[in-house]
Structure formats: C-alpha cells, structure tokens
mmCIF file with all atom_site columns, C-alpha atoms in Angstrom:
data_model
loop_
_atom_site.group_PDB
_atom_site.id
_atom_site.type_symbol
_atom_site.label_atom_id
_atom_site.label_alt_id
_atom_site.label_comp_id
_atom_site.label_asym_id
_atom_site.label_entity_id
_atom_site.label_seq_id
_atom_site.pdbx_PDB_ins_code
_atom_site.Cartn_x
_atom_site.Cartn_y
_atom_site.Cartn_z
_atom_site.occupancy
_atom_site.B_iso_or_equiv
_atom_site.pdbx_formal_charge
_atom_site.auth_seq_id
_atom_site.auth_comp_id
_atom_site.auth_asym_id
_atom_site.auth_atom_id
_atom_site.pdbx_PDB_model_num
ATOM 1   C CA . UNK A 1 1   ? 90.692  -31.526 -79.198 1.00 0.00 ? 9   UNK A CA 1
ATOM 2   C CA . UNK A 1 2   ? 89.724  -30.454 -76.030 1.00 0.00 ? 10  UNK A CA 1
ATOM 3   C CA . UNK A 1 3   ? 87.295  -32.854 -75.118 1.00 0.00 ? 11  UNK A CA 1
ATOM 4   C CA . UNK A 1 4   ? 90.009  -35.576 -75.979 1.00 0.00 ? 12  UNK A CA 1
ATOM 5   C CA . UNK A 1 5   ? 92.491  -33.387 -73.427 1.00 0.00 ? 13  UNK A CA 1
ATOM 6   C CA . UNK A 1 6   ? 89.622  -33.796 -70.907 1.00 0.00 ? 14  UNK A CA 1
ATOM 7   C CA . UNK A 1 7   ? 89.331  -37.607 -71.456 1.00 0.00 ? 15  UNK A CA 1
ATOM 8   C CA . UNK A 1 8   ? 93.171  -37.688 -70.513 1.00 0.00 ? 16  UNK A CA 1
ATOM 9   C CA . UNK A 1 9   ? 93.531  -35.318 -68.101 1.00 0.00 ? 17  UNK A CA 1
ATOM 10  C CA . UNK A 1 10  ? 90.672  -38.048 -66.090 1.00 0.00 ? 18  UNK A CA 1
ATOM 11  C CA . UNK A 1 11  ? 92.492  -41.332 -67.212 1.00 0.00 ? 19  UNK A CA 1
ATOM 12  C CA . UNK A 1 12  ? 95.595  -39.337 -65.207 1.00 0.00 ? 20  UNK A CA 1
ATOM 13  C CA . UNK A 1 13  ? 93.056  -39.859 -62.232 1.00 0.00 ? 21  UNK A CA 1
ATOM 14  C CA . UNK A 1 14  ? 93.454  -43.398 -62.429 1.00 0.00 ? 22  UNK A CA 1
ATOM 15  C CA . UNK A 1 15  ? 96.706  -43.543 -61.171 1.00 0.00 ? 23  UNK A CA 1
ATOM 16  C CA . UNK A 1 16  ? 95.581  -41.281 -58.286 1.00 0.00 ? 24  UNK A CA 1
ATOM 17  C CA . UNK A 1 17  ? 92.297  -43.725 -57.375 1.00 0.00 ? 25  UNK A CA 1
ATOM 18  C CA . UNK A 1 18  ? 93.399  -46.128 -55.085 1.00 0.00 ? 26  UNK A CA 1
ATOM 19  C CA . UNK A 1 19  ? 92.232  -49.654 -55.833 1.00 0.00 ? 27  UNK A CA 1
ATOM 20  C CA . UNK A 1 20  ? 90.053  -50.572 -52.443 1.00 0.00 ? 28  UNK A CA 1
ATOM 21  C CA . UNK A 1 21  ? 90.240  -54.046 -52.046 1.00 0.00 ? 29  UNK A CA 1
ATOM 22  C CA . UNK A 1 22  ? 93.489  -53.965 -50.146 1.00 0.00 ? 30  UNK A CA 1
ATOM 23  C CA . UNK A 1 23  ? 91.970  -50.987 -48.105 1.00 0.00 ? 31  UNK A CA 1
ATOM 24  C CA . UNK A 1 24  ? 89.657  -53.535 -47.124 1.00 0.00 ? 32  UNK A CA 1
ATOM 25  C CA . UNK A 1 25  ? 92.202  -56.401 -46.715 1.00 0.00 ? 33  UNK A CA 1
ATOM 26  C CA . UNK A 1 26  ? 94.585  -53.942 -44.363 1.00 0.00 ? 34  UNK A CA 1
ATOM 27  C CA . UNK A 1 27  ? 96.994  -54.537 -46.518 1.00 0.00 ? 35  UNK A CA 1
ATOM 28  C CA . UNK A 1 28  ? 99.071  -53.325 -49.490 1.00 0.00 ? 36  UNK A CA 1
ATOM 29  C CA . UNK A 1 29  ? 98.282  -50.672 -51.753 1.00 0.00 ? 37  UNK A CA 1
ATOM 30  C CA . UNK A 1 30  ? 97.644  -49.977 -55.351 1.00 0.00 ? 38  UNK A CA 1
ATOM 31  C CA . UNK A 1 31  ? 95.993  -47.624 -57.795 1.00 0.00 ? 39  UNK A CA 1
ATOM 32  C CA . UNK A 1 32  ? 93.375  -48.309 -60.456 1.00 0.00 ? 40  UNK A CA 1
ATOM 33  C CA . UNK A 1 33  ? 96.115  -47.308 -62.827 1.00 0.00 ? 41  UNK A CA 1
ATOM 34  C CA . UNK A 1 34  ? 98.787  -50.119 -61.221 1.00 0.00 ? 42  UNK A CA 1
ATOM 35  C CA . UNK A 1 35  ? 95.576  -52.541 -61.979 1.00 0.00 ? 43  UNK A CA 1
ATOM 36  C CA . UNK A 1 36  ? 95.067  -52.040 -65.123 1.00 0.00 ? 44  UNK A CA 1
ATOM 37  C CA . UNK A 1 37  ? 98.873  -52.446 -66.300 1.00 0.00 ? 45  UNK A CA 1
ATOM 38  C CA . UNK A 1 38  ? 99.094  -55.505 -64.585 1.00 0.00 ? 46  UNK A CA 1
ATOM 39  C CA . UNK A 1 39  ? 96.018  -56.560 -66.292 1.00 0.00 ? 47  UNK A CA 1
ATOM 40  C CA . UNK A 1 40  ? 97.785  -55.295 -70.105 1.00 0.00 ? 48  UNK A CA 1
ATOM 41  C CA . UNK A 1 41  ? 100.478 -57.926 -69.027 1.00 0.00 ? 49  UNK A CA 1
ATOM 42  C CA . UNK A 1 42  ? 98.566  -60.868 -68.167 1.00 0.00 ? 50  UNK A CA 1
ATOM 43  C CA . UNK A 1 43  ? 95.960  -60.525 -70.794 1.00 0.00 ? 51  UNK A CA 1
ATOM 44  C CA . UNK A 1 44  ? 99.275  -60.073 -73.660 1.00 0.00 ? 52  UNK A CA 1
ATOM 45  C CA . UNK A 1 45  ? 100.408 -63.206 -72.049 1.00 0.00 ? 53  UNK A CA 1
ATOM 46  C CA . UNK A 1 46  ? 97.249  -65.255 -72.166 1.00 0.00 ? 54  UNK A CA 1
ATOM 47  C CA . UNK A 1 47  ? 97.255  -64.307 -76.066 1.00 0.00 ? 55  UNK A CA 1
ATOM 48  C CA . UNK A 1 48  ? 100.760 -65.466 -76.348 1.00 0.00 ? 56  UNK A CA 1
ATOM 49  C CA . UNK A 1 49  ? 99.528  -68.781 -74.557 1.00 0.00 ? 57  UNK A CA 1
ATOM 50  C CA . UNK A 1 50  ? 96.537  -68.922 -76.532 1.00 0.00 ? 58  UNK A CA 1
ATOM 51  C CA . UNK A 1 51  ? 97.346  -67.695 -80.293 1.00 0.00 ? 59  UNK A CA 1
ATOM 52  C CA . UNK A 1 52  ? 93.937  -68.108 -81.297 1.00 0.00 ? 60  UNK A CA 1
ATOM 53  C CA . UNK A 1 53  ? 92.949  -65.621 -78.991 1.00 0.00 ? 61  UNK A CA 1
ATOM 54  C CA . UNK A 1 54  ? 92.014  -62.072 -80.421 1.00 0.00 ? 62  UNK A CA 1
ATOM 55  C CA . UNK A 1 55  ? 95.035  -60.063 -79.221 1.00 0.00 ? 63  UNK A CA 1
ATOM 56  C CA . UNK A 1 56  ? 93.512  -57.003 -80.085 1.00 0.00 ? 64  UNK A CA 1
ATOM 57  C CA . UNK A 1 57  ? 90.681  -57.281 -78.643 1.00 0.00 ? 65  UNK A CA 1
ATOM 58  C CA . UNK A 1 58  ? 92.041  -59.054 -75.276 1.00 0.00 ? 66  UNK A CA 1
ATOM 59  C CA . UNK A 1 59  ? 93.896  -55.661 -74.771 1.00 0.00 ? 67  UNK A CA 1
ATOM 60  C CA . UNK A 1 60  ? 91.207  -53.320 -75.399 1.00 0.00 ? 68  UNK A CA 1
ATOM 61  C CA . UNK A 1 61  ? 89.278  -54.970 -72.522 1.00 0.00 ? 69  UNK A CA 1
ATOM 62  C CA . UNK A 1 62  ? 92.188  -55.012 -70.072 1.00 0.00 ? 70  UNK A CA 1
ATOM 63  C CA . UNK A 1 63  ? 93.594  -51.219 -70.667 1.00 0.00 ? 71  UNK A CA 1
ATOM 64  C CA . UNK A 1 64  ? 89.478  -50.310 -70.777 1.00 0.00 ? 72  UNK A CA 1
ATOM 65  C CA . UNK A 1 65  ? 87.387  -52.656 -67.978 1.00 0.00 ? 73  UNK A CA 1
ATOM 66  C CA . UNK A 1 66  ? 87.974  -50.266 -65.304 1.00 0.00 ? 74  UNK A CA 1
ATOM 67  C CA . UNK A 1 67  ? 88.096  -46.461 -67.323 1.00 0.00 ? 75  UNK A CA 1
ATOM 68  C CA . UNK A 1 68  ? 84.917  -45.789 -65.459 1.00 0.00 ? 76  UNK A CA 1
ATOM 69  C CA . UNK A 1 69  ? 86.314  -45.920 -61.843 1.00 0.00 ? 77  UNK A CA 1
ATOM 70  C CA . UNK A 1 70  ? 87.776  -42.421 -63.052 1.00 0.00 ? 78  UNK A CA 1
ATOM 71  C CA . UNK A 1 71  ? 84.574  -41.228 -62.545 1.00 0.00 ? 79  UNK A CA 1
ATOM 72  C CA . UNK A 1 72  ? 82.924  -43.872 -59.451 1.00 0.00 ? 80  UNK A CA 1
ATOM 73  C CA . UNK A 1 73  ? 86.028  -44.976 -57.542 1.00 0.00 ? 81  UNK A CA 1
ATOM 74  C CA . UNK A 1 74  ? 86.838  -48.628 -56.736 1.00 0.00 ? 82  UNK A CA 1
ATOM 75  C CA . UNK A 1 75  ? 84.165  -49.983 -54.641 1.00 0.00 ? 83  UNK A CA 1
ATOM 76  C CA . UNK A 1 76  ? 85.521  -53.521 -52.186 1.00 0.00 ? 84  UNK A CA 1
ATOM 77  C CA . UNK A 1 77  ? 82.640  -56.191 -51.800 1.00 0.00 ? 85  UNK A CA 1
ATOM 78  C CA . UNK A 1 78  ? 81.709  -54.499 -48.527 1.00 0.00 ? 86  UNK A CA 1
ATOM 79  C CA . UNK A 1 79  ? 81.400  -50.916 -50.235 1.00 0.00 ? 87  UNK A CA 1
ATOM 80  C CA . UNK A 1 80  ? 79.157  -52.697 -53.250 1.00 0.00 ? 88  UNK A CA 1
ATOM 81  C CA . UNK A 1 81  ? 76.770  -54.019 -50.516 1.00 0.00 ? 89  UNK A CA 1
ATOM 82  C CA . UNK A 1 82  ? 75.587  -50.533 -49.450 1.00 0.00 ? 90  UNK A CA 1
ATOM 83  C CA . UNK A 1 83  ? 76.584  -48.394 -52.132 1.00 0.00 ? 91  UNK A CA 1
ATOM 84  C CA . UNK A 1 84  ? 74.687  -47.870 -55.521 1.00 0.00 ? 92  UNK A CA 1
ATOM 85  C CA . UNK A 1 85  ? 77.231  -46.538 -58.452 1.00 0.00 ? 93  UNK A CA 1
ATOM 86  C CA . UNK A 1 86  ? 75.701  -45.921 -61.612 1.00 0.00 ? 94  UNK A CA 1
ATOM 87  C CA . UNK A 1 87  ? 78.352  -46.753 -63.997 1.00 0.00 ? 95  UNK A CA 1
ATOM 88  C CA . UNK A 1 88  ? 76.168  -46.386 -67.004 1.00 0.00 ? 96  UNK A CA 1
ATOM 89  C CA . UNK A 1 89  ? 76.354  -42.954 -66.429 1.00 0.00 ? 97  UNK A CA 1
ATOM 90  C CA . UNK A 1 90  ? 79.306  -42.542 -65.974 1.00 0.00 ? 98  UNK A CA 1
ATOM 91  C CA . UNK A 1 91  ? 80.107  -44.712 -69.317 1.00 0.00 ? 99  UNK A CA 1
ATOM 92  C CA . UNK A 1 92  ? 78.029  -42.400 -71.112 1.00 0.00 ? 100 UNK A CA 1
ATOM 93  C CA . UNK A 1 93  ? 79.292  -39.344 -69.936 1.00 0.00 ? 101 UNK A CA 1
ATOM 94  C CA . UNK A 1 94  ? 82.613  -40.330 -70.017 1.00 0.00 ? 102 UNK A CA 1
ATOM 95  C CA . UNK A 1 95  ? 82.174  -41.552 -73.740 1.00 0.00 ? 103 UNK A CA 1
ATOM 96  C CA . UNK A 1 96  ? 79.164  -38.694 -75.062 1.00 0.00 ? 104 UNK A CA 1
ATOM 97  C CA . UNK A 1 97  ? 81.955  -36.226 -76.568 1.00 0.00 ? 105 UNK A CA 1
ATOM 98  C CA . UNK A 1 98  ? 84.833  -38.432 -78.081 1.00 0.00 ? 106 UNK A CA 1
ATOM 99  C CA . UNK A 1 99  ? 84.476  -39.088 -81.394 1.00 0.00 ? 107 UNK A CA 1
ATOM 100 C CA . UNK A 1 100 ? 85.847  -42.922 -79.796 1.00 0.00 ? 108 UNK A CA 1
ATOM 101 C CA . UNK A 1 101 ? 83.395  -42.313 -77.343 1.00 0.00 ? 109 UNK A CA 1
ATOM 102 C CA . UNK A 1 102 ? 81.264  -45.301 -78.666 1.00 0.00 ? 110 UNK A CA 1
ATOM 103 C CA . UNK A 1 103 ? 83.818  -47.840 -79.105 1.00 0.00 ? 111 UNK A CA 1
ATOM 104 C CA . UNK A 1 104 ? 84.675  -47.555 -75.654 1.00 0.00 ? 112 UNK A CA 1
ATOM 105 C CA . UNK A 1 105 ? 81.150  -47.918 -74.394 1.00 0.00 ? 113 UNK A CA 1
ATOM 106 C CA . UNK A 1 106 ? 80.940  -51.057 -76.619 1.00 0.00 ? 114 UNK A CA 1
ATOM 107 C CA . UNK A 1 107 ? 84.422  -52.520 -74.556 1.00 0.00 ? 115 UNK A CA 1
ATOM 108 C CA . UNK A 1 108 ? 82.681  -52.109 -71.303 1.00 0.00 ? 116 UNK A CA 1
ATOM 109 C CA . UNK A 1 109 ? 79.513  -53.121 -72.037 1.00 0.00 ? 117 UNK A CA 1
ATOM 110 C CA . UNK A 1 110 ? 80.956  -56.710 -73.449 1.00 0.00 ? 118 UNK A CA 1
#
C-alpha cells in the first residue's frame, strides 16, 4: 500500500508542475494536471465522434501521456533543444513498485 500512496502523493505533483509552453509564449498559465484533464475531455469526445474508437484505451493514453513529467518537468521546444531528460527512467522508476506498474509503462511507451 505504500508504494501505491507514493505513486499518488507524486501524481498530486502534477497539478503543482507548471506546463512550460506558455512560460515560453509569455503568456497564460497552466499545470500538467490542467493538461491532462483537458486532454480526458477531448479524447472522451473524439470517442463519442468516432464510436469505433477504443474508449478505453483513448482514455488511458490521455489521463497517462504525461505521468512522467511528475518526475522530469515540462520541457518547451527551446528547453528540449539543450536539455537531455531521460524519461525512460523515470517510466521505470515511476512504474518498478506498483503492481500496475507495467501497464502504465506499456501506455507510454505506445
């Protein structure tokens, strides 16, 4: 149980990570967290659109595509230029002690 406390104790750090891009742009601001419900919505309404889509599935990669900026931060085109983040480790260190831990590295990596 503890390591799954952990896990959400550092998703909780999403909503303090600020999303960089609009650093970048001057303007605006928004959190990882903000992101990724706003991505839940759109991807829901692209399977509503689309019923053949995998609704599931659509959802598991919006509420997971950015779980490792818990870990790296956001990084803006400029930032990406000059510095190296090594999300695979952060993936697998994220992921090494859930008993989920593999599922989620299977959303990110696809």
């Amino acid at each position: 149980m503890k390591d799954i406390v952990n896990f959400l104790f550092e998703v909780g750090m999403l909503q303090r990570t600020p999303r960089t891009g609009f650093q970048f742009l001057g303007s605006g601001c928004e959190s990882v967290a903000e992101h990724i419900l706003r991505t839940l919505f759109i991807g829901y309404s692209l399977c509503k659109l689309s019923p053949g889509l995998d609704e599931t599935k659509v959802l598991k990669l919006c509420l997971i595509h950015d779980l490792p900026e818990a870990r790296t931060g956001d990084m803006n085109y400029v930032n990406k230029k000059y510095v190296t983040v090594n999300e695979n480790k952060a993936v697998r260190e994220l992921t090494e002690t859930l008993c989920f831990g593999n599922e989620i590295k299977s959303v990110i990596a696809e």
